[in-house]
Coordinates of C-alpha atoms in Angstrom, one line a residue:
X9 CA -181.6 98.4 -48.8
X10 CA -179.5 98.4 -45.4
X11 CA -180.8 98.7 -41.4
X12 CA -178.2 97.7 -39.3
X13 CA -177.7 99.3 -35.5
X14 CA -174.1 99.4 -33.8
X15 CA -173.3 96.3 -32.2
X16 CA -172.4 96.9 -28.6
X17 CA -171.3 93.3 -27.4
X18 CA -169.2 90.7 -28.8
X19 CA -170.7 87.1 -29.5
X20 CA -172.4 86.2 -33.2
X21 CA -173.1 89.8 -35.2
X22 CA -175.3 89.4 -38.0
X23 CA -175.6 92.3 -40.9
X24 CA -179.4 92.1 -41.9
X25 CA -180.4 93.2 -45.0
X26 CA -182.9 92.3 -48.0
X27 CA -183.6 93.0 -51.6
X28 CA -187.2 92.9 -51.5
X29 CA -189.1 95.8 -51.9
X30 CA -192.5 96.5 -50.2
X31 CA -194.2 95.6 -53.6
X32 CA -198.1 95.4 -53.4
X33 CA -198.3 92.4 -55.3
X34 CA -196.0 90.4 -52.9
X35 CA -195.6 93.0 -49.6
X36 CA -195.1 90.1 -47.4
X37 CA -191.3 89.9 -48.3
X38 CA -190.7 93.4 -47.1
X39 CA -192.8 93.1 -44.1
X40 CA -191.1 89.8 -42.8
X41 CA -187.6 92.0 -43.2
X42 CA -189.4 94.4 -41.0
X43 CA -190.3 91.6 -38.8
X44 CA -186.8 90.2 -38.4
X45 CA -185.7 93.9 -37.7
X46 CA -188.2 94.3 -35.1
X47 CA -187.2 91.0 -33.3
X48 CA -183.4 91.9 -33.6
X49 CA -184.4 95.4 -31.6
X50 CA -186.1 93.3 -29.1
X51 CA -183.4 91.1 -28.8
X52 CA -181.9 90.7 -25.1
X53 CA -179.2 88.1 -25.7
X54 CA -175.3 89.2 -25.7
X55 CA -174.7 86.7 -27.5
X56 CA -176.4 88.0 -30.7
X57 CA -176.4 91.3 -32.0
X58 CA -176.7 93.2 -35.2
X59 CA -173.4 94.3 -37.3
X60 CA -173.3 97.8 -38.5
X61 CA -171.6 97.0 -41.0
X62 CA -171.0 93.6 -43.1
X63 CA -167.2 93.5 -42.8
X64 CA -167.5 93.1 -39.1
X65 CA -170.5 90.9 -39.4
X66 CA -169.9 86.7 -38.7
X67 CA -172.7 86.3 -41.2
X68 CA -174.7 88.4 -43.6
X69 CA -178.7 87.5 -44.1
X70 CA -180.6 88.5 -46.9
X71 CA -184.4 88.2 -45.6
X72 CA -186.7 87.3 -48.4
X73 CA -185.8 87.7 -52.0
X74 CA -188.2 89.6 -54.8
X75 CA -187.5 87.2 -57.4
X76 CA -188.3 83.0 -57.9
X77 CA -184.7 82.1 -57.7
X78 CA -183.1 84.3 -55.8
X79 CA -181.5 86.1 -58.7
X80 CA -182.1 89.6 -57.1
X81 CA -180.0 88.3 -54.2
X82 CA -177.1 86.6 -56.3
X83 CA -176.9 89.8 -58.3
X84 CA -176.4 92.5 -55.3
X85 CA -173.4 93.7 -54.6
X86 CA -173.4 92.7 -51.5
X87 CA -173.6 89.0 -52.1
X88 CA -171.3 89.2 -54.5
X89 CA -168.8 90.5 -52.3
X90 CA -169.8 88.5 -49.1
X91 CA -171.1 84.9 -50.6
X92 CA -169.1 83.1 -48.3
X93 CA -171.1 84.0 -45.5
X94 CA -174.1 85.2 -46.7
X95 CA -177.2 83.3 -46.2
X96 CA -181.2 84.1 -47.0
X97 CA -184.3 83.6 -44.7
X98 CA -187.1 82.5 -46.9
X99 CA -190.5 82.4 -45.9
X100 CA -192.2 81.1 -48.9
X101 CA -194.9 78.0 -49.4
X102 CA -192.5 76.8 -52.5
X103 CA -189.1 77.9 -51.9
X104 CA -186.5 77.3 -54.4
X105 CA -183.5 76.8 -52.2
X106 CA -180.6 77.7 -54.6
X107 CA -178.8 79.9 -51.8
X108 CA -177.9 78.5 -48.4
X109 CA -180.1 79.6 -45.7
X110 CA -183.0 79.1 -43.2
X111 CA -186.4 77.8 -45.0
X112 CA -189.8 77.8 -43.7
X113 CA -190.7 75.2 -46.0
X114 CA -187.6 73.7 -47.3
X115 CA -188.0 69.9 -48.0
X116 CA -186.1 67.5 -45.2
X117 CA -184.3 66.2 -48.7
X118 CA -183.1 69.4 -49.6
X119 CA -181.3 69.4 -46.3
X120 CA -178.8 66.6 -47.0
X121 CA -176.2 68.8 -48.2
X122 CA -175.9 70.7 -45.1
X123 CA -176.5 74.0 -46.6
X124 CA -179.8 74.6 -45.3
X125 CA -181.6 74.7 -41.9
X126 CA -185.4 74.9 -40.7
X127 CA -187.3 78.3 -39.7
X128 CA -190.2 79.3 -38.0
X129 CA -192.7 81.5 -39.6
X130 CA -192.1 84.5 -37.8
X131 CA -195.3 86.3 -38.3
X132 CA -197.0 84.7 -35.6
X133 CA -195.0 86.7 -33.3
X134 CA -197.7 89.5 -34.5
X135 CA -200.5 87.5 -32.9
X136 CA -200.6 88.7 -29.6
X137 CA -204.4 87.3 -28.9
X138 CA -202.2 83.8 -28.6
X139 CA -201.3 85.1 -25.2
X140 CA -204.2 87.0 -24.1
X141 CA -205.7 85.1 -21.4
X142 CA -209.3 85.5 -21.6
X143 CA -209.2 83.6 -25.1
X144 CA -207.4 80.5 -23.0
X145 CA -209.7 77.7 -21.9
X146 CA -208.3 76.6 -18.6
X147 CA -210.3 73.0 -19.4
X148 CA -210.1 72.5 -23.2
X149 CA -213.7 71.0 -24.6
X150 CA -212.0 68.9 -27.8
X151 CA -209.2 66.2 -28.0
X152 CA -208.3 67.6 -30.6
X153 CA -209.1 70.3 -33.5
X154 CA -208.0 71.5 -36.9
X155 CA -209.3 74.6 -38.7
X156 CA -207.9 75.0 -42.2
X157 CA -208.4 75.3 -45.7
X158 CA -208.3 71.4 -47.4
X159 CA -207.8 72.9 -50.8
X160 CA -203.7 73.9 -49.9
X161 CA -203.4 70.4 -49.7
X162 CA -206.1 68.2 -50.6
X163 CA -203.9 64.5 -50.6
X164 CA -203.1 65.2 -46.7
X165 CA -205.8 67.5 -45.4
X166 CA -208.9 65.9 -47.1
X167 CA -208.0 62.6 -45.1
X168 CA -207.8 64.5 -41.8
X169 CA -211.7 66.0 -42.3
X170 CA -212.6 62.6 -42.7
X171 CA -211.2 61.8 -39.2
X172 CA -214.4 60.6 -36.8
X173 CA -214.2 61.5 -32.9
X174 CA -217.0 62.6 -30.4
X175 CA -214.5 65.2 -29.4
X176 CA -213.1 66.7 -32.4
X177 CA -213.3 70.0 -34.1
X178 CA -212.5 69.5 -38.2
X179 CA -213.6 72.7 -40.1
X180 CA -212.7 73.1 -43.9
X181 CA -211.9 77.2 -43.6
X182 CA -209.4 79.7 -43.9
X183 CA -207.7 80.0 -40.8
X184 CA -207.6 83.8 -41.4
X185 CA -203.9 84.0 -40.2
X186 CA -205.2 87.5 -39.0
X187 CA -204.1 88.9 -35.8
X188 CA -207.7 90.1 -35.0
X189 CA -209.9 86.7 -35.2
X190 CA -210.6 85.9 -31.7
X191 CA -212.7 82.6 -32.8
X192 CA -210.1 81.0 -33.9
X193 CA -207.8 81.6 -31.2
X194 CA -210.7 80.3 -29.0
X195 CA -211.3 76.9 -31.1
X196 CA -206.8 76.7 -30.7
X197 CA -207.3 76.8 -26.9
X198 CA -210.1 74.8 -27.0
X199 CA -207.9 72.0 -28.4
X200 CA -205.6 69.5 -26.2
X201 CA -204.1 68.9 -29.5
X202 CA -203.7 70.9 -32.5
X203 CA -203.5 68.8 -35.8
X204 CA -200.8 70.7 -38.1
X205 CA -200.7 68.8 -41.5
X206 CA -198.6 70.4 -44.1
X207 CA -200.3 73.2 -46.4
X208 CA -198.8 74.1 -50.2
X209 CA -195.6 73.9 -48.6
X210 CA -194.0 71.6 -45.6
X211 CA -194.8 73.5 -42.9
X212 CA -197.7 74.8 -41.1
X213 CA -198.3 78.3 -39.2
X214 CA -200.5 75.8 -36.8
X215 CA -197.2 74.1 -35.2
X216 CA -195.7 77.7 -33.8
X217 CA -199.5 78.9 -32.8
X218 CA -200.1 75.6 -31.0
X219 CA -196.4 76.1 -29.2
X220 CA -197.7 80.1 -28.6
X221 CA -201.1 79.3 -27.2
X222 CA -199.9 76.1 -25.0
X223 CA -201.5 73.6 -26.8
X224 CA -199.4 70.0 -28.5
X225 CA -198.9 70.2 -32.1
X226 CA -199.5 67.1 -33.9
X227 CA -197.2 67.7 -36.8
X228 CA -198.5 65.4 -40.0
X229 CA -195.8 66.4 -43.0
X230 CA -193.4 63.8 -43.7
X231 CA -191.1 66.2 -46.0
X232 CA -191.1 69.2 -43.1
X233 CA -187.4 70.2 -42.5
X234 CA -188.2 71.4 -38.5
X235 CA -185.8 74.0 -37.0
X236 CA -182.8 73.1 -35.3
X237 CA -181.9 73.6 -32.0
X238 CA -185.4 72.2 -30.9
X239 CA -186.1 69.1 -28.8
X240 CA -189.5 68.9 -30.6
X241 CA -189.6 65.1 -29.5
X242 CA -190.4 66.6 -26.1
X243 CA -193.7 68.1 -26.7
X244 CA -194.8 67.5 -30.3
X245 CA -196.5 64.3 -31.9
X246 CA -195.4 63.1 -35.2
X247 CA -197.8 61.3 -37.4
X248 CA -196.5 60.3 -40.8
X249 CA -199.1 60.8 -43.8
X250 CA -199.7 57.0 -44.2
X251 CA -201.1 56.7 -40.8
X252 CA -203.4 59.6 -40.4
X253 CA -206.4 57.7 -39.7
X254 CA -204.5 56.5 -36.6
X255 CA -204.8 59.9 -35.3
X256 CA -208.0 59.4 -32.7
X257 CA -206.8 55.9 -31.8
X258 CA -203.0 57.4 -31.0
X259 CA -204.4 60.9 -29.3
X260 CA -206.8 59.0 -27.2
X261 CA -204.2 56.7 -25.9
X262 CA -202.2 60.0 -25.4
X263 CA -204.8 62.1 -23.7
X264 CA -203.1 61.5 -20.3
X265 CA -199.8 63.4 -21.4
X266 CA -201.5 66.8 -23.0
X267 CA -200.9 69.0 -20.0
X268 CA -197.2 68.1 -19.6
X269 CA -196.5 68.3 -23.2
X270 CA -198.4 71.5 -24.0
X271 CA -196.4 73.0 -21.1
X272 CA -193.6 72.2 -22.5
X273 CA -194.6 73.3 -26.1
X274 CA -195.2 76.8 -24.8
X275 CA -191.6 76.9 -22.9
X276 CA -190.0 76.1 -25.8
X277 CA -191.8 78.6 -28.1
X278 CA -190.9 81.1 -25.6
X279 CA -187.3 80.2 -24.8
X280 CA -186.6 80.4 -28.7
X281 CA -189.4 81.6 -30.9
X282 CA -190.6 84.7 -28.5
X283 CA -189.9 88.1 -30.0
X284 CA -187.3 88.7 -27.8
X285 CA -185.1 85.8 -28.2
X286 CA -185.7 84.8 -32.0
X287 CA -182.9 86.9 -33.1
X288 CA -180.7 85.1 -31.3
X289 CA -182.0 81.7 -32.2
X290 CA -181.5 83.2 -36.1
X291 CA -178.1 84.4 -34.7
X292 CA -177.2 81.0 -33.8
X293 CA -178.3 79.3 -37.0
X294 CA -176.9 81.5 -39.3
X295 CA -173.4 81.4 -37.4
X296 CA -173.3 77.8 -37.4
X297 CA -174.0 78.0 -41.2
X298 CA -170.8 80.2 -41.6
X299 CA -168.7 78.2 -39.8
X300 CA -170.0 75.3 -42.0
X301 CA -169.3 77.3 -45.0
X302 CA -165.8 78.5 -44.6
X303 CA -164.6 75.4 -45.1
X304 CA -166.8 74.0 -48.0
X305 CA -168.7 77.1 -49.6
X306 CA -168.1 78.5 -52.6
X307 CA -170.7 80.4 -54.6
X308 CA -172.9 78.7 -56.7
X309 CA -172.8 78.9 -60.3
X310 CA -175.3 78.3 -62.8
X311 CA -175.1 74.4 -63.4
X312 CA -175.0 74.3 -59.7
X313 CA -178.3 76.0 -59.3
X314 CA -179.5 74.1 -62.1
X315 CA -179.0 70.8 -60.3
X316 CA -180.7 72.1 -57.2
X317 CA -184.1 73.4 -58.8
X318 CA -185.6 70.1 -59.6
X319 CA -187.6 70.3 -63.2
X320 CA -186.4 71.1 -66.8
X321 CA -189.3 73.8 -66.6
X322 CA -187.8 75.3 -63.2
X323 CA -184.7 75.2 -64.8
X324 CA -185.7 77.0 -68.1
X325 CA -187.3 79.5 -65.8
X326 CA -184.0 80.1 -64.0
X327 CA -182.1 80.5 -66.8
X328 CA -184.8 83.6 -68.1
X329 CA -184.5 85.0 -64.8
X330 CA -180.7 85.2 -64.8
X331 CA -181.1 86.5 -68.7
X332 CA -183.6 89.0 -67.4
X333 CA -181.0 90.3 -65.1
X334 CA -178.7 90.4 -67.8
X335 CA -180.3 92.1 -69.8
X336 CA -181.6 94.6 -67.4
X337 CA -177.8 96.3 -66.9
X338 CA -177.7 96.8 -70.6

């Protein structure tokens, strides 16, 4: 599927496409493609634009994939023709990073080879409640809070729920990820620090929700690959998973900083991840990858892919995925 607009300025030009379909089993993949297109249409930066054809593009981005190992992308005619400048945007909790690109939940160690970069959750752009002034507390009641399902990452989140502090709110319930959950947004804004422990994947929606609502994200994920080009140390607090029990004392000691950190967090969201600015950030990241790939990239063969998937079971599943794709052509 191809949707693109004529490039009207010079700069980093992206051709945006997807192999995903609006499948009722996994509808989010195609929905994320539409979100990227909406960000492109809202883009205010002349340094980034949509290309009208793959030939004129500096990079091609495949938003999501309909297959676990991205074989639908690898076997697509577009990828075969432009593999040297093709990348994926992957928002899955447990990705299989076979193709270079931007990943919301890639592990930091996976990025060592240079082909993977971090990616924010684009769906946070949908939730306008995070900026509704009547829901934002001017004087937060809680020092810190966490609302989320422990079952998504019990090794980390169960210890979060056991923390004790007189001005903390810790709830084991689904955050909803809803654009109509006013109670959840009130809880976020009524907290100076938002605990953002990893979930099923290495990342957390709360990182970006905290930034947008103007609160301080406290990131608890040893493997998280942070999106590039952001000075995270100026507004986020990082806590190693082994140090979770120290969070109350740490935040007590840093409470006086919260307003400054929160202001920087919100300003950083607006500058890089707000809908009108996000496409330019994506373009910058993809074009940086493309420049790097010009000197080092070659399309991944099956053996290369097997080395990356991490387990014998995954390797077997990948081989089966290739076989199904080939048989579908017979």
